[in-house]
Coordinates of C-alpha atoms in Angstrom, one line a residue:
M1 CA 9.0 -8.4 -4.6
K2 CA 7.1 -11.4 -3.5
Q3 CA 5.3 -13.7 -6.0
Y4 CA 1.5 -14.6 -6.1
P5 CA -0.1 -17.2 -8.4
I6 CA -2.4 -14.8 -10.4
I7 CA -5.2 -16.4 -12.5
I8 CA -6.7 -14.8 -15.3
N9 CA -9.9 -16.5 -16.7
V10 CA -9.8 -15.8 -20.3
R11 CA -12.3 -16.1 -23.3
D12 CA -12.3 -14.7 -26.8
R13 CA -10.9 -11.0 -25.9
V14 CA -7.5 -10.0 -26.2
S15 CA -7.4 -6.1 -25.6
H16 CA -8.1 -5.7 -21.9
L17 CA -5.8 -8.6 -21.4
T18 CA -2.7 -7.3 -22.7
L19 CA -3.4 -4.1 -20.6
L20 CA -3.8 -6.5 -17.4
V21 CA -0.9 -8.6 -18.2
A22 CA 1.4 -5.5 -18.7
W23 CA 0.4 -3.8 -15.3
L24 CA 1.2 -7.3 -13.7
E25 CA 4.6 -7.4 -15.4
A26 CA 5.3 -3.7 -14.5
H27 CA 4.5 -4.7 -10.9
G28 CA 7.1 -7.4 -11.0
Q29 CA 4.6 -10.6 -10.9
E30 CA 5.7 -13.3 -13.2
N31 CA 3.6 -16.2 -12.0
I32 CA 0.9 -15.6 -14.2
W33 CA -1.5 -18.1 -15.9
L34 CA -4.0 -17.7 -18.5
C35 CA -6.9 -20.0 -18.0
D36 CA -8.3 -20.0 -21.5
N37 CA -12.1 -21.4 -22.2
A38 CA -11.7 -22.9 -25.5
S39 CA -11.3 -19.3 -27.3
T40 CA -11.7 -19.1 -30.9
Y41 CA -10.8 -15.5 -31.4
P42 CA -7.9 -15.4 -33.7
P43 CA -5.7 -12.9 -32.4
L44 CA -6.3 -14.2 -28.8
V45 CA -5.3 -17.6 -30.1
E46 CA -2.0 -15.9 -31.5
Y47 CA -1.5 -14.2 -28.2
L48 CA -1.8 -17.4 -26.1
K49 CA 0.8 -19.2 -28.6
A50 CA 3.4 -16.5 -28.0
S51 CA 2.6 -15.8 -24.3
P52 CA 5.7 -16.2 -22.2
H53 CA 3.5 -17.2 -19.5
H54 CA 1.8 -20.2 -18.4
V55 CA -1.5 -21.1 -20.3
R56 CA -3.9 -23.9 -19.4
Y57 CA -6.2 -24.7 -22.3
N58 CA -9.6 -25.9 -21.4
D59 CA -11.6 -28.0 -24.1
I60 CA -14.8 -26.2 -23.2
N61 CA -15.7 -23.0 -22.1
L62 CA -16.1 -23.4 -18.2
G63 CA -17.3 -19.9 -17.6
H64 CA -16.6 -17.8 -14.4
R65 CA -15.8 -21.0 -12.7
A66 CA -13.0 -22.1 -14.9
P67 CA -9.9 -21.4 -12.3
W68 CA -11.8 -23.7 -9.9
L69 CA -13.0 -26.2 -12.5
S70 CA -10.0 -26.6 -14.4
G71 CA -7.8 -27.3 -11.3
L72 CA -5.6 -24.4 -11.2
V73 CA -6.8 -23.1 -7.8
F74 CA -6.3 -26.4 -6.2
E75 CA -3.0 -26.6 -8.0
L76 CA -1.4 -23.4 -7.2
G77 CA -3.5 -22.0 -4.1
H78 CA -3.5 -25.0 -1.7
N79 CA -1.0 -23.6 0.7
T80 CA -0.7 -19.8 -0.3
P81 CA -2.7 -16.8 -1.2
F82 CA -3.3 -16.4 -4.9
I83 CA -5.3 -14.2 -7.0
V84 CA -8.0 -14.8 -9.7
T85 CA -9.6 -12.2 -12.0
D86 CA -11.5 -11.5 -15.3
P87 CA -9.1 -10.3 -18.0
D88 CA -10.8 -7.0 -18.1
V89 CA -10.2 -5.5 -14.6
V90 CA -7.0 -3.0 -14.6
P91 CA -5.9 -1.2 -11.9
S92 CA -5.8 2.7 -11.8
E93 CA -2.9 4.5 -12.9
D94 CA -2.6 5.9 -9.3
C95 CA -2.7 2.7 -7.6
P96 CA 0.3 2.4 -5.1
S97 CA 2.9 -0.2 -5.7
D98 CA 2.2 -2.1 -2.4
V99 CA -1.4 -3.0 -3.1
F100 CA -0.4 -6.9 -3.0
D101 CA 0.8 -6.3 0.6
V102 CA -2.4 -4.4 1.3
F103 CA -4.4 -7.1 0.2
E104 CA -2.5 -9.9 1.9
R105 CA -2.2 -7.8 5.1
A106 CA -6.3 -7.4 5.4
L107 CA -6.5 -11.2 4.8
N108 CA -4.2 -11.9 7.9
T109 CA -6.0 -9.1 9.9
H110 CA -9.8 -10.2 9.1
R111 CA -9.6 -14.0 9.5
N112 CA -13.6 -13.8 8.5
I113 CA -12.9 -12.5 5.1
D114 CA -12.1 -14.9 2.4
K115 CA -10.9 -12.6 -0.4
V116 CA -9.9 -9.1 -0.8
G117 CA -10.0 -6.9 -4.2
F118 CA -9.8 -3.5 -5.7
S119 CA -12.9 -1.2 -5.3
L120 CA -14.1 -0.7 -8.9
R121 CA -14.3 3.1 -10.3
I122 CA -17.6 4.5 -11.2
D123 CA -16.7 8.2 -10.8
D124 CA -15.2 8.7 -14.6
L125 CA -17.6 6.3 -16.8
P126 CA -18.7 7.6 -20.0
S127 CA -21.7 8.7 -21.3
H128 CA -21.0 6.8 -24.7
Y129 CA -21.4 3.6 -22.6
A130 CA -25.1 2.4 -23.0
H131 CA -25.2 1.0 -19.4
A132 CA -23.2 3.8 -17.5
D133 CA -26.1 4.7 -15.3
A134 CA -27.5 1.4 -14.5
V135 CA -23.9 0.4 -13.4
V136 CA -23.6 3.6 -11.2
K137 CA -26.9 3.0 -9.8
W138 CA -25.9 -1.1 -8.8
E139 CA -22.4 0.0 -7.8
T140 CA -22.9 2.9 -5.5
Q141 CA -24.4 0.6 -2.5
W142 CA -21.0 -0.9 -2.2
W143 CA -19.3 2.4 -1.9
R144 CA -21.5 3.4 0.9
N145 CA -20.8 0.2 2.9
E146 CA -17.5 0.9 4.7
R147 CA -16.6 -2.1 6.9
F148 CA -13.3 -1.1 8.3
P149 CA -11.1 2.2 7.6
G150 CA -9.9 1.8 4.0
F151 CA -12.0 -1.2 3.5
Y152 CA -15.8 -1.6 1.8
F153 CA -17.8 -4.6 2.1
S154 CA -18.9 -5.9 -1.6
P155 CA -19.3 -9.2 -2.7
I156 CA -16.8 -10.3 -5.1
D157 CA -17.1 -12.9 -7.8
T158 CA -14.5 -13.0 -10.1
T159 CA -13.1 -9.2 -10.4
F160 CA -9.6 -8.9 -9.4
A161 CA -9.1 -10.2 -5.8
M162 CA -6.7 -12.1 -3.6
Y163 CA -7.9 -15.4 -1.8
R164 CA -6.7 -16.9 1.1
P165 CA -5.4 -20.4 0.7
G166 CA -7.6 -23.2 -0.1
E167 CA -10.9 -23.5 -1.7
G168 CA -14.7 -22.9 -0.5
H169 CA -14.6 -19.2 -0.4
L170 CA -17.6 -17.4 0.1
N171 CA -18.7 -14.3 -2.3
H172 CA -20.1 -12.4 0.6
R173 CA -17.1 -12.8 2.7
S174 CA -15.2 -10.0 0.6
L175 CA -13.7 -6.5 1.0
R176 CA -12.8 -4.0 -1.5
T177 CA -9.9 -1.7 -0.8
A178 CA -10.9 2.1 -0.9
P179 CA -9.1 4.5 -3.2
P180 CA -6.4 5.1 -4.4
Y181 CA -6.4 1.3 -4.6
S182 CA -8.9 1.4 -7.2
A183 CA -9.2 -0.6 -10.7
R184 CA -11.4 -0.1 -13.7
H185 CA -13.6 -2.5 -15.2
L186 CA -12.6 -1.7 -19.0
P187 CA -16.0 -2.7 -20.6
W188 CA -17.7 -0.1 -18.7
Y189 CA -15.5 2.6 -20.9
E190 CA -16.4 1.1 -24.2
N191 CA -18.6 3.3 -26.8
S192 CA -21.5 1.0 -27.3
S193 CA -22.4 2.8 -30.3
L194 CA -19.3 2.0 -32.3
H195 CA -18.7 -1.3 -34.1
D196 CA -16.1 -3.0 -32.3
E197 CA -14.9 -6.5 -34.0
E198 CA -13.3 -7.9 -30.7
R199 CA -16.6 -7.0 -28.7
E200 CA -19.1 -8.4 -31.3
Y201 CA -17.0 -11.5 -31.9
Y202 CA -17.1 -12.2 -28.0
L203 CA -20.6 -11.8 -28.0
A204 CA -21.4 -13.9 -31.0
H205 CA -19.7 -16.9 -29.5
A206 CA -20.4 -16.5 -25.8
D207 CA -22.3 -18.8 -23.9
S208 CA -25.6 -17.6 -23.0
L209 CA -25.2 -18.5 -19.3
V210 CA -21.9 -16.6 -19.4
V211 CA -22.9 -12.9 -19.7
N212 CA -22.3 -9.6 -18.0
W213 CA -22.5 -6.0 -18.4
D214 CA -20.9 -5.9 -21.7
A215 CA -23.9 -7.8 -23.2
K216 CA -26.6 -5.9 -25.3
V217 CA -28.7 -6.2 -22.2
L218 CA -28.2 -6.3 -18.6
P219 CA -28.2 -10.0 -17.2
A220 CA -31.6 -10.9 -16.2
N221 CA -30.6 -11.1 -12.4
L222 CA -29.2 -7.7 -12.1
R223 CA -32.3 -6.5 -14.0
A224 CA -34.6 -8.0 -11.6
Q225 CA -32.2 -6.5 -8.7
L226 CA -32.4 -3.1 -10.2
I227 CA -35.8 -3.1 -10.8
Q228 CA -36.7 -4.2 -7.2
M229 CA -34.4 -1.3 -6.2
R230 CA -36.1 1.2 -8.0
N231 CA -39.4 -0.1 -7.1
R232 CA -38.4 0.2 -3.2
I233 CA -37.3 3.9 -3.8
S234 CA -40.5 4.6 -5.5
A235 CA -42.8 3.1 -2.7
S236 CA -40.4 5.2 -0.1
N237 CA -40.9 8.4 -2.1
A238 CA -44.9 7.7 -2.2
R239 CA -45.1 7.5 1.8

């Protein structure tokens, strides 16, 4: 099994992380790096202490750019393909085991692409997730944008993706694999109406600039984009 440096960005949540690490271990990946952003959530602190994998502790919360700002990308990915991911993106049960080969082959074939990652499932989002409709509306646009057979164009920020060696990668130079090479973004499956101690701790200790779909409200930029999309649709229907 070919090994890749895998950098998982970590902050104050452990339940999703354990599922992702278990999947990576089950698929033979051993070069796993946990990039911790000054977490204080006790169960995660203990998990990191006991982890058999590499842990890079950052003194402050570096946010979604932590793999780069911490120096890990430069250290681990200067001459080999590498993976960066958030801790809450876990491949689907039916994802084939050759997914890393598929990612790397796509990078080698399409030289104008900087990174290749999983498509994110939206076909099974539960109604108890408060933002399910908004997520489906936003993500559907990427599922309609097939760039090559088996690949969709979609900007990738820090969800699970393989990067070509080096730095300077651009989010818009990205591809997502079509099913069965898909993953779930686990916060989209949480019951928003139920008390969840881990989620509430995370939100209470989150940097106000480091938020995503699992916040109480949608991030302002996505809210604005969804409003613009809805207005365009309304204007089109009115013609």
